[in-house]
PDB file of C-alpha atoms in Angstrom:
ATOM      1  CA  UNK A   1     -55.238 -72.554 -65.834  1.00 55.00           C
ATOM      2  CA  UNK A   2     -55.913 -75.171 -63.153  1.00 73.00           C
ATOM      3  CA  UNK A   3     -56.804 -78.802 -62.965  1.00 86.00           C
ATOM      4  CA  UNK A   4     -60.408 -78.189 -61.981  1.00 87.00           C
ATOM      5  CA  UNK A   5     -63.512 -78.564 -64.100  1.00 92.00           C
ATOM      6  CA  UNK A   6     -65.764 -75.548 -64.689  1.00 91.00           C
ATOM      7  CA  UNK A   7     -68.539 -77.324 -62.758  1.00 91.00           C
ATOM      8  CA  UNK A   8     -66.305 -77.816 -59.716  1.00 92.00           C
ATOM      9  CA  UNK A   9     -65.114 -74.225 -59.912  1.00 93.00           C
ATOM     10  CA  UNK A  10     -68.706 -72.970 -59.880  1.00 94.00           C
ATOM     11  CA  UNK A  11     -69.657 -75.382 -57.109  1.00 95.00           C
ATOM     12  CA  UNK A  12     -66.702 -74.223 -55.016  1.00 95.00           C
ATOM     13  CA  UNK A  13     -67.733 -70.580 -55.496  1.00 97.00           C
ATOM     14  CA  UNK A  14     -71.319 -71.369 -54.477  1.00 97.00           C
ATOM     15  CA  UNK A  15     -70.180 -73.203 -51.362  1.00 98.00           C
ATOM     16  CA  UNK A  16     -67.722 -70.471 -50.412  1.00 97.00           C
ATOM     17  CA  UNK A  17     -70.561 -67.947 -50.642  1.00 97.00           C
ATOM     18  CA  UNK A  18     -72.720 -70.246 -48.524  1.00 97.00           C
ATOM     19  CA  UNK A  19     -69.960 -70.418 -45.896  1.00 96.00           C
ATOM     20  CA  UNK A  20     -69.896 -66.616 -45.781  1.00 96.00           C
ATOM     21  CA  UNK A  21     -73.678 -66.530 -45.275  1.00 96.00           C
ATOM     22  CA  UNK A  22     -73.411 -69.104 -42.489  1.00 96.00           C
ATOM     23  CA  UNK A  23     -70.679 -67.070 -40.781  1.00 94.00           C
ATOM     24  CA  UNK A  24     -72.932 -64.010 -40.826  1.00 93.00           C
ATOM     25  CA  UNK A  25     -75.454 -65.980 -38.802  1.00 91.00           C
ATOM     26  CA  UNK A  26     -78.462 -64.096 -40.152  1.00 93.00           C
ATOM     27  CA  UNK A  27     -79.992 -66.741 -42.410  1.00 94.00           C
ATOM     28  CA  UNK A  28     -81.493 -70.219 -42.079  1.00 95.00           C
ATOM     29  CA  UNK A  29     -79.601 -73.037 -43.764  1.00 96.00           C
ATOM     30  CA  UNK A  30     -82.500 -73.836 -46.103  1.00 96.00           C
ATOM     31  CA  UNK A  31     -82.560 -70.203 -47.244  1.00 97.00           C
ATOM     32  CA  UNK A  32     -78.800 -70.232 -47.792  1.00 97.00           C
ATOM     33  CA  UNK A  33     -79.007 -73.446 -49.816  1.00 97.00           C
ATOM     34  CA  UNK A  34     -81.634 -71.904 -52.054  1.00 97.00           C
ATOM     35  CA  UNK A  35     -79.808 -68.571 -52.334  1.00 97.00           C
ATOM     36  CA  UNK A  36     -76.632 -70.199 -53.638  1.00 97.00           C
ATOM     37  CA  UNK A  37     -78.501 -72.359 -56.118  1.00 96.00           C
ATOM     38  CA  UNK A  38     -79.187 -75.725 -54.507  1.00 96.00           C
ATOM     39  CA  UNK A  39     -82.646 -77.189 -55.079  1.00 95.00           C
ATOM     40  CA  UNK A  40     -82.307 -79.661 -52.230  1.00 95.00           C
ATOM     41  CA  UNK A  41     -81.115 -78.893 -48.691  1.00 94.00           C
ATOM     42  CA  UNK A  42     -79.853 -82.487 -48.485  1.00 96.00           C
ATOM     43  CA  UNK A  43     -77.690 -82.062 -51.581  1.00 96.00           C
ATOM     44  CA  UNK A  44     -76.433 -78.735 -50.223  1.00 97.00           C
ATOM     45  CA  UNK A  45     -75.406 -80.389 -46.947  1.00 97.00           C
ATOM     46  CA  UNK A  46     -73.683 -83.239 -48.762  1.00 97.00           C
ATOM     47  CA  UNK A  47     -71.748 -80.893 -51.057  1.00 97.00           C
ATOM     48  CA  UNK A  48     -70.870 -78.538 -48.205  1.00 97.00           C
ATOM     49  CA  UNK A  49     -69.496 -81.349 -46.065  1.00 97.00           C
ATOM     50  CA  UNK A  50     -67.480 -82.689 -49.004  1.00 96.00           C
ATOM     51  CA  UNK A  51     -65.954 -79.221 -49.550  1.00 95.00           C
ATOM     52  CA  UNK A  52     -65.304 -78.139 -45.948  1.00 95.00           C
ATOM     53  CA  UNK A  53     -65.213 -81.406 -43.985  1.00 94.00           C
ATOM     54  CA  UNK A  54     -68.052 -80.364 -41.676  1.00 95.00           C
ATOM     55  CA  UNK A  55     -71.801 -80.072 -42.238  1.00 96.00           C
ATOM     56  CA  UNK A  56     -73.262 -76.585 -42.651  1.00 96.00           C
ATOM     57  CA  UNK A  57     -74.870 -76.840 -39.210  1.00 93.00           C
ATOM     58  CA  UNK A  58     -71.422 -77.205 -37.606  1.00 92.00           C
ATOM     59  CA  UNK A  59     -69.523 -74.726 -39.743  1.00 92.00           C
ATOM     60  CA  UNK A  60     -69.655 -71.782 -37.313  1.00 82.00           C
ATOM     61  CA  UNK A  61     -68.056 -73.840 -34.546  1.00 74.00           C
ATOM     62  CA  UNK A  62     -65.473 -75.188 -37.001  1.00 68.00           C
ATOM     63  CA  UNK A  63     -64.548 -71.795 -38.456  1.00 68.00           C
ATOM     64  CA  UNK A  64     -64.420 -70.157 -35.008  1.00 63.00           C
ATOM     65  CA  UNK A  65     -62.016 -72.823 -33.790  1.00 60.00           C
ATOM     66  CA  UNK A  66     -59.697 -72.393 -36.776  1.00 59.00           C
ATOM     67  CA  UNK A  67     -59.296 -68.602 -36.692  1.00 49.00           C
ATOM     68  CA  UNK A  68     -56.377 -68.761 -34.266  1.00 41.00           C
ATOM     69  CA  UNK A  69     -54.551 -71.441 -36.199  1.00 36.00           C
TER      70      UNK A  69
END
């Protein structure tokens, strides 16, 4: 199928869902981390930044700036 491990595929899906929650702007980051299955907000932030290149706290500004491009 693809050159991605099942763990990474699941992690990517969790982080993509988290990004959608962040974009909605209705939830706190700690609640989002827990909702997508992270036990530690610090680990969530680290994984999110690795996936998207920005921390969760800066994602709205990042995604807003990239809509036009």
